[in-house]
């Protein structure tokens, strides 16, 4: 398998996929070089059925993308498209799409022009060989240029993989947003909630508490969906956001603040140890003080994978019966991951 991750998190991504495979009885080894922004996992012995069918992309925290790894292709500079097309013929009867990608690392980003330039010749070479690239429900073909001069071929199940090229959701930072952090909550709501869930669970008039809210990027995301927000922080909130009238500012310690009656959402972006944030959110869930929650978990420099696992175990233990827990290192996350409890 080929997994994309944030550069610097290769070891965490490798530890996580190794654990996930061990849990389904598959052993293997990873190639996870620091800074390369991807990891390959090689099962030993090679399993009879594709390993990827037994894994869920949405359940992996550090993997931005999850692909079944196909053959490597040597790319002669004179004609790169022909060897790619010849390699992928026969891998599947057709593909739903073809994405040419590179690692999200400094070296990798230098390949973005080449990836763009190669798309049309690759599509043409595939068409000439009778390979359709618009087949609904077929695997998506990923051609991954890793900078070695070769390409790696990957196949994704569109229902079990990130739906964005390079696994990067392109979100615009709205001018009125009080902080760049706003993109984290925007991405979280798009990642953890489906479109109909966003309509059902984020409606005007609903109520939310935002712990560690200042200057208000997360509150702004909720307010722009019509929610009324209590923003808890000793720091100052953005005056333009406050003037809109949907956000109330409470200067208090987020660890002590309590609500009188339950709110629809608790969101929390306080900079604290992940186990403390998880315990805090778990308390809100257990008391029934919130129905859903989104929290950012700032990671320590070491033992990041195990710190996330411990925090998630605390949240899992407090999950209301019909709710589900998700956690991802989002594209807009840095040394952190985002967890979400989505009500049923
Ligand atoms: C990363 S910033 C939040 C940014 C915010 N989500 C946004 O989008 O603009 C973290 C905030 O947590 C607040 N904070 C840290 N510890 C806190 C605590 N114990 N109680 C309340 N706020 C706290 C800080 O004052 C800071 O404003």
Short mmCIF file of C-alpha atoms and ligand atoms in Angstrom, two decimals:
data_model
loop_
_atom_site.label_atom_id
_atom_site.label_comp_id
_atom_site.label_asym_id
_atom_site.label_seq_id
_atom_site.Cartn_x
_atom_site.Cartn_y
_atom_site.Cartn_z
CA UNK A 1 0.00 0.00 0.00
CA UNK A 2 1.01 3.58 -0.58
CA UNK A 3 -0.02 6.14 2.03
CA UNK A 4 0.43 9.91 1.81
CA UNK A 5 1.05 11.85 5.02
CA UNK A 6 2.20 15.21 6.30
CA UNK A 7 5.99 15.53 5.91
CA UNK A 8 7.65 14.70 9.23
CA UNK A 9 4.90 12.25 10.22
CA UNK A 10 6.13 9.25 8.25
CA UNK A 11 7.07 7.28 11.40
CA UNK A 12 3.62 7.88 12.90
CA UNK A 13 1.90 6.92 9.67
CA UNK A 14 4.04 3.76 9.49
CA UNK A 15 3.37 2.82 13.12
CA UNK A 16 -0.35 3.32 12.59
CA UNK A 17 -0.62 1.24 9.40
CA UNK A 18 1.54 -1.49 10.93
CA UNK A 19 -0.83 -1.63 13.93
CA UNK A 20 -3.92 -1.55 11.70
CA UNK A 21 -2.58 -4.46 9.63
CA UNK A 22 -1.54 -6.41 12.72
CA UNK A 23 -5.12 -6.03 13.97
CA UNK A 24 -6.35 -7.92 10.90
CA UNK A 25 -3.60 -10.51 11.19
CA UNK A 26 -1.24 -9.15 8.53
CA UNK A 27 2.46 -8.57 9.18
CA UNK A 28 4.74 -6.51 7.00
CA UNK A 29 7.32 -3.77 6.83
CA UNK A 30 7.24 -0.08 5.93
CA UNK A 31 9.48 2.22 3.97
CA UNK A 32 9.02 5.51 5.83
CA UNK A 33 11.85 7.93 5.15
CA UNK A 34 11.70 11.17 7.16
CA UNK A 35 10.41 14.15 5.21
CA UNK A 36 9.31 12.27 2.09
CA UNK A 37 5.59 12.71 2.90
CA UNK A 38 4.63 9.15 2.03
CA UNK A 39 4.98 5.64 3.37
CA UNK A 40 4.82 2.29 1.63
CA UNK A 41 3.65 -0.81 3.48
CA UNK A 42 4.61 -4.24 2.17
CA UNK A 43 2.71 -7.22 3.56
CA UNK A 44 4.63 -10.43 4.19
CA UNK A 45 3.57 -12.90 2.99
CA UNK A 46 1.56 -11.19 0.26
CA UNK A 47 -2.11 -11.70 1.23
CA UNK A 48 -4.44 -13.55 -1.14
CA UNK A 49 -6.97 -10.72 -1.31
CA UNK A 50 -6.14 -7.03 -1.58
CA UNK A 51 -5.24 -5.88 1.91
CA UNK A 52 -6.82 -2.49 1.30
CA UNK A 53 -10.30 -4.05 1.20
CA UNK A 54 -10.01 -4.76 4.93
CA UNK A 55 -8.82 -1.29 5.93
CA UNK A 56 -10.76 1.96 6.15
CA UNK A 57 -9.06 5.18 5.07
CA UNK A 58 -11.38 7.14 7.34
CA UNK A 59 -10.12 5.23 10.37
CA UNK A 60 -6.47 6.08 9.78
CA UNK A 61 -5.36 9.27 11.50
CA UNK A 62 -2.02 9.99 9.85
CA UNK A 63 -2.74 8.67 6.34
CA UNK A 64 -4.03 11.42 4.09
CA UNK A 65 -4.44 8.94 1.27
CA UNK A 66 -4.61 5.18 1.04
CA UNK A 67 -3.77 3.39 -2.21
CA UNK A 68 -3.15 -0.18 -3.29
CA UNK A 69 0.39 -0.04 -4.60
CA UNK A 70 0.87 -1.28 -8.16
CA UNK A 71 4.06 -1.72 -10.15
CA UNK A 72 6.83 0.89 -10.42
CA UNK A 73 7.28 2.43 -13.86
CA UNK A 74 10.58 3.74 -15.23
CA UNK A 75 9.93 7.07 -16.96
CA UNK A 76 12.27 7.86 -19.85
CA UNK A 77 12.29 11.66 -20.40
CA UNK A 78 11.56 11.22 -24.12
CA UNK A 79 8.15 9.57 -23.59
CA UNK A 80 6.77 9.14 -20.11
CA UNK A 81 3.13 8.52 -21.03
CA UNK A 82 3.63 5.27 -23.01
CA UNK A 83 5.27 3.24 -20.21
CA UNK A 84 2.62 4.45 -17.74
CA UNK A 85 -0.23 3.39 -20.06
CA UNK A 86 1.39 0.04 -20.84
CA UNK A 87 1.89 -0.69 -17.15
CA UNK A 88 -1.67 0.06 -16.12
CA UNK A 89 -3.45 -1.76 -18.96
CA UNK A 90 -4.93 -4.86 -17.39
CA UNK A 91 -4.76 -3.62 -13.78
CA UNK A 92 -8.51 -2.93 -14.01
CA UNK A 93 -11.09 -2.99 -16.84
CA UNK A 94 -11.33 0.79 -16.57
CA UNK A 95 -10.76 3.63 -14.14
CA UNK A 96 -13.07 6.26 -12.68
CA UNK A 97 -10.38 8.93 -13.06
CA UNK A 98 -6.64 9.41 -13.39
CA UNK A 99 -4.73 11.61 -10.98
CA UNK A 100 -1.05 12.47 -11.47
CA UNK A 101 0.40 13.28 -8.10
CA UNK A 102 3.60 14.02 -6.22
CA UNK A 103 4.57 14.01 -2.54
CA UNK A 104 3.56 17.03 -0.46
CA UNK A 105 7.22 17.74 0.36
CA UNK A 106 9.50 20.54 -0.86
CA UNK A 107 11.15 18.20 -3.38
CA UNK A 108 7.81 16.71 -4.32
CA UNK A 109 6.12 20.02 -5.03
CA UNK A 110 8.78 20.74 -7.67
CA UNK A 111 7.13 17.94 -9.69
CA UNK A 112 3.72 19.58 -9.86
CA UNK A 113 4.27 21.12 -13.31
CA UNK A 114 5.43 17.80 -14.72
CA UNK A 115 2.35 16.11 -13.24
CA UNK A 116 0.06 18.67 -14.87
CA UNK A 117 1.87 18.40 -18.21
CA UNK A 118 1.66 14.61 -18.20
CA UNK A 119 -2.08 14.32 -17.67
CA UNK A 120 -3.21 14.84 -21.27
CA UNK A 121 -0.58 12.50 -22.83
CA UNK A 122 -1.39 9.79 -20.26
CA UNK A 123 -5.15 10.06 -20.93
CA UNK A 124 -4.44 9.90 -24.67
CA UNK A 125 -2.14 6.89 -24.32
CA UNK A 126 -4.81 5.11 -22.24
CA UNK A 127 -7.57 5.93 -24.73
CA UNK A 128 -5.41 4.54 -27.56
CA UNK A 129 -5.21 1.27 -25.65
CA UNK A 130 -8.97 1.17 -25.11
CA UNK A 131 -8.79 1.96 -21.38
CA UNK A 132 -11.75 4.06 -20.24
CA UNK A 133 -11.11 6.62 -17.53
CA UNK A 134 -14.67 7.68 -16.71
CA UNK A 135 -16.17 4.44 -15.39
CA UNK A 136 -18.47 4.98 -12.40
CA UNK A 137 -17.50 2.87 -9.37
CA UNK A 138 -14.22 1.75 -10.98
CA UNK A 139 -10.97 2.28 -9.06
CA UNK A 140 -9.26 5.64 -9.43
CA UNK A 141 -5.80 5.46 -10.98
CA UNK A 142 -3.05 7.40 -9.19
CA UNK A 143 0.28 7.90 -10.92
CA UNK A 144 2.65 9.03 -8.21
CA UNK A 145 5.93 10.69 -9.18
CA UNK A 146 8.15 10.29 -6.14
CA UNK A 147 11.14 12.20 -7.51
CA UNK A 148 13.24 9.11 -8.14
CA UNK A 149 12.69 9.31 -11.91
CA UNK A 150 10.25 6.41 -11.62
CA UNK A 151 6.52 6.56 -11.03
CA UNK A 152 4.52 4.37 -8.70
CA UNK A 153 1.10 3.27 -9.72
CA UNK A 154 -1.65 3.25 -7.11
CA UNK A 155 -5.30 2.28 -7.16
CA UNK A 156 -7.90 3.84 -4.88
CA UNK A 157 -11.42 2.81 -4.09
CA UNK A 158 -13.26 6.15 -4.41
CA UNK A 159 -15.40 5.17 -1.38
CA UNK A 160 -12.35 4.35 0.70
CA UNK A 161 -9.92 7.15 -0.02
CA UNK A 162 -9.52 10.92 0.14
CA UNK A 163 -11.68 12.55 -2.53
CA UNK A 164 -9.18 15.34 -3.33
CA UNK A 165 -6.13 15.24 -5.65
CA UNK A 166 -2.96 14.97 -3.54
CA UNK A 167 -5.43 14.40 -0.68
CA UNK A 168 -5.47 18.18 -0.22
CA UNK A 169 -8.84 19.92 0.11
CA UNK A 170 -8.44 23.35 -1.47
CA UNK A 171 -10.22 25.68 0.92
CA UNK A 172 -10.35 29.42 0.47
CA UNK A 173 -9.55 31.57 3.49
CA UNK A 174 -12.53 33.93 3.65
CA UNK A 175 -11.57 37.58 4.12
CA UNK A 176 -13.90 38.03 7.06
CA UNK A 177 -12.50 35.05 8.98
CA UNK A 178 -10.72 36.17 12.16
CA UNK A 179 -7.86 33.66 11.84
CA UNK A 180 -6.30 31.06 9.55
CA UNK A 181 -7.33 28.42 12.09
CA UNK A 182 -10.82 28.77 10.67
CA UNK A 183 -9.76 26.44 7.85
CA UNK A 184 -9.15 23.62 10.34
CA UNK A 185 -12.75 23.60 11.48
CA UNK A 186 -14.02 24.06 7.92
CA UNK A 187 -11.97 21.07 6.78
CA UNK A 188 -13.05 19.05 9.83
CA UNK A 189 -16.73 19.64 9.11
CA UNK A 190 -16.20 18.59 5.49
CA UNK A 191 -14.14 15.55 6.42
CA UNK A 192 -16.13 14.08 9.28
CA UNK A 193 -19.68 15.01 8.20
CA UNK A 194 -21.33 14.09 4.92
CA UNK A 195 -23.21 16.78 2.97
CA UNK A 196 -26.62 15.77 4.33
CA UNK A 197 -25.23 15.51 7.86
CA UNK A 198 -23.87 19.05 7.59
CA UNK A 199 -27.36 20.25 6.69
CA UNK A 200 -29.01 18.26 9.45
CA UNK A 201 -26.50 18.82 12.22
CA UNK A 202 -25.44 22.43 11.61
CA UNK A 203 -28.65 24.43 11.40
CA UNK A 204 -29.43 28.05 12.20
CA UNK A 205 -30.54 28.44 15.80
CA UNK A 206 -28.46 25.52 17.07
CA UNK A 207 -26.07 26.25 19.94
CA UNK A 208 -22.35 25.69 20.33
CA UNK A 209 -19.59 26.32 22.85
CA UNK A 210 -16.10 27.13 21.56
CA UNK A 211 -13.38 26.56 24.18
CA UNK A 212 -10.16 28.47 23.46
CA UNK A 213 -12.02 30.55 20.90
CA UNK A 214 -9.94 33.72 20.45
CA UNK A 215 -9.66 35.43 18.05
CA UNK A 216 -12.67 33.52 16.70
CA UNK A 217 -11.89 31.53 13.54
CA UNK A 218 -13.81 28.46 14.74
CA UNK A 219 -16.68 30.53 16.18
CA UNK A 220 -16.87 32.30 12.81
CA UNK A 221 -17.35 28.96 10.99
CA UNK A 222 -20.25 28.09 13.28
CA UNK A 223 -21.79 31.56 13.23
CA UNK A 224 -21.70 31.67 9.44
CA UNK A 225 -23.86 28.53 9.48
CA UNK A 226 -26.30 30.36 11.75
CA UNK A 227 -25.33 28.71 15.06
CA UNK A 228 -25.28 30.75 18.25
CA UNK A 229 -21.87 30.40 19.88
CA UNK A 230 -20.53 30.92 23.38
CA UNK A 231 -16.85 31.70 22.87
CA UNK A 232 -14.81 30.91 25.97
CA UNK A 233 -11.36 32.50 26.16
CA UNK A 234 -9.55 35.06 28.26
CA UNK A 235 -8.09 36.55 25.09
CA UNK A 236 -9.81 39.12 22.85
CA UNK A 237 -12.29 38.15 20.16
CA UNK A 238 -12.44 39.68 16.70
CA UNK A 239 -14.63 42.81 16.94
CA UNK A 240 -16.20 42.29 13.49
CA UNK A 241 -17.33 38.79 14.45
CA UNK A 242 -18.72 40.02 17.76
CA UNK A 243 -20.63 42.80 15.99
CA UNK A 244 -22.62 40.20 14.04
CA UNK A 245 -24.44 39.28 17.25
CA UNK A 246 -24.34 35.47 17.08
CA UNK A 247 -21.33 35.06 19.35
CA UNK A 248 -21.23 35.73 23.07
CA UNK A 249 -17.77 36.10 24.64
CA UNK A 250 -17.21 34.57 28.08
CA UNK A 251 -13.85 35.25 29.72
CA UNK A 252 -13.29 32.03 31.63
CA UNK A 253 -11.05 28.99 31.94
CA UNK A 254 -12.18 26.43 29.36
CA UNK A 255 -11.45 23.60 31.79
CA UNK A 256 -13.90 25.01 34.34
CA UNK A 257 -16.62 26.45 32.14
CA UNK A 258 -19.94 24.55 32.25
CA UNK A 259 -23.26 25.04 30.47
CA UNK A 260 -26.69 25.27 32.11
CA UNK A 261 -28.42 23.23 29.40
CA UNK A 262 -26.94 20.97 26.70
CA UNK A 263 -25.59 22.47 23.50
CA UNK A 264 -25.54 20.90 20.05
CA UNK A 265 -21.78 21.24 19.57
CA UNK A 266 -18.67 21.61 21.69
CA UNK A 267 -15.57 22.69 19.78
CA UNK A 268 -12.18 23.07 21.41
CA UNK A 269 -8.88 24.40 20.08
CA UNK A 270 -7.06 25.07 23.36
CA UNK A 271 -3.34 24.41 23.35
CA UNK A 272 -3.02 21.66 25.95
CA UNK A 273 -1.84 18.08 26.25
CA UNK A 274 -4.00 15.70 24.19
CA UNK A 275 -5.01 13.54 27.16
CA UNK A 276 -6.29 16.62 29.03
CA UNK A 277 -8.33 17.79 26.07
CA UNK A 278 -9.72 14.29 25.54
CA UNK A 279 -10.66 14.01 29.22
CA UNK A 280 -12.36 17.42 29.09
CA UNK A 281 -14.41 16.58 25.98
CA UNK A 282 -15.21 13.13 27.37
CA UNK A 283 -16.63 14.85 30.49
CA UNK A 284 -18.93 17.01 28.37
CA UNK A 285 -20.13 13.92 26.46
CA UNK A 286 -20.69 11.83 29.62
CA UNK A 287 -22.70 14.57 31.32
CA UNK A 288 -24.74 15.00 28.14
CA UNK A 289 -23.66 18.66 27.96
CA UNK A 290 -23.07 18.43 24.18
CA UNK A 291 -24.35 16.16 21.41
CA UNK A 292 -21.38 16.50 19.05
CA UNK A 293 -17.80 17.68 19.43
CA UNK A 294 -14.77 18.69 17.41
CA UNK A 295 -11.44 19.08 19.18
CA UNK A 296 -7.92 19.68 18.08
CA UNK A 297 -5.26 17.54 19.76
CA UNK A 298 -1.84 19.22 19.83
CA UNK A 299 0.76 16.49 19.64
CA UNK A 300 3.92 16.10 21.67
CA UNK A 301 7.15 15.78 19.68
CA UNK A 302 7.55 12.12 20.53
CA UNK A 303 5.15 9.20 20.84
CA UNK A 304 2.62 11.02 18.70
CA UNK A 305 0.87 7.88 17.47
CA UNK A 306 0.46 6.50 21.00
CA UNK A 307 -0.61 9.92 22.38
CA UNK A 308 -3.39 9.99 19.77
CA UNK A 309 -4.41 6.41 20.54
CA UNK A 310 -4.67 7.16 24.27
CA UNK A 311 -6.73 10.31 23.66
CA UNK A 312 -9.07 8.49 21.27
CA UNK A 313 -9.59 5.68 23.77
CA UNK A 314 -10.80 8.26 26.31
CA UNK A 315 -13.22 9.75 23.79
CA UNK A 316 -14.40 6.33 22.61
CA UNK A 317 -15.24 5.34 26.19
CA UNK A 318 -17.50 8.41 26.53
CA UNK A 319 -19.22 8.12 23.13
CA UNK A 320 -23.03 8.40 23.21
CA UNK A 321 -24.64 5.20 21.85
CA UNK A 322 -25.46 6.35 18.32
CA UNK A 323 -22.50 8.69 17.85
CA UNK A 324 -19.31 7.90 15.93
CA UNK A 325 -15.74 9.03 16.48
CA UNK A 326 -13.39 10.18 13.74
CA UNK A 327 -9.86 11.50 13.89
CA UNK A 328 -7.54 12.73 11.14
CA UNK A 329 -4.46 14.77 10.68
CA UNK A 330 -6.15 17.27 8.40
CA UNK A 331 -4.28 19.11 5.68
CA UNK A 332 -4.66 22.34 7.67
CA UNK A 333 -3.40 20.68 10.87
CA UNK A 334 0.27 21.10 11.71
CA UNK A 335 1.75 19.29 14.74
CA UNK A 336 -1.75 18.25 15.66
CA UNK A 337 -4.73 16.12 14.69
CA UNK A 338 -8.46 16.80 14.83
CA UNK A 339 -11.02 14.50 16.42
CA UNK A 340 -14.78 14.65 15.92
CA UNK A 341 -17.73 13.06 17.68
CA UNK A 342 -20.62 13.04 15.21
CA UNK A 343 -24.05 12.50 16.77
CA UNK A 344 -26.29 9.81 15.26
C1 LIG B 1 -4.97 28.08 18.84
S1 LIG B 1 -5.78 29.36 19.68
C2 LIG B 1 -7.42 29.21 19.13
C3 LIG B 1 -7.67 29.75 17.79
C4 LIG B 1 -9.13 29.73 17.42
N1 LIG B 1 -9.65 28.37 17.30
C5 LIG B 1 -9.40 30.44 16.13
O1 LIG B 1 -9.81 29.79 15.17
O2 LIG B 1 -9.23 31.67 16.06
C6 LIG B 1 -5.85 28.75 21.30
C7 LIG B 1 -6.64 29.64 22.26
O3 LIG B 1 -6.85 28.87 23.44
C8 LIG B 1 -6.90 29.76 24.50
N2 LIG B 1 -6.72 29.00 25.73
C9 LIG B 1 -5.65 28.27 26.13
N3 LIG B 1 -5.89 27.72 27.34
C10 LIG B 1 -7.15 28.08 27.68
C11 LIG B 1 -7.98 27.83 28.81
N4 LIG B 1 -7.56 27.05 29.82
N5 LIG B 1 -9.21 28.37 28.84
C12 LIG B 1 -9.66 29.15 27.83
N6 LIG B 1 -8.91 29.43 26.73
C13 LIG B 1 -7.67 28.91 26.68
C14 LIG B 1 -5.81 30.78 24.22
O4 LIG B 1 -6.06 32.00 24.89
C15 LIG B 1 -5.92 30.91 22.69
O5 LIG B 1 -6.71 32.03 22.34
#
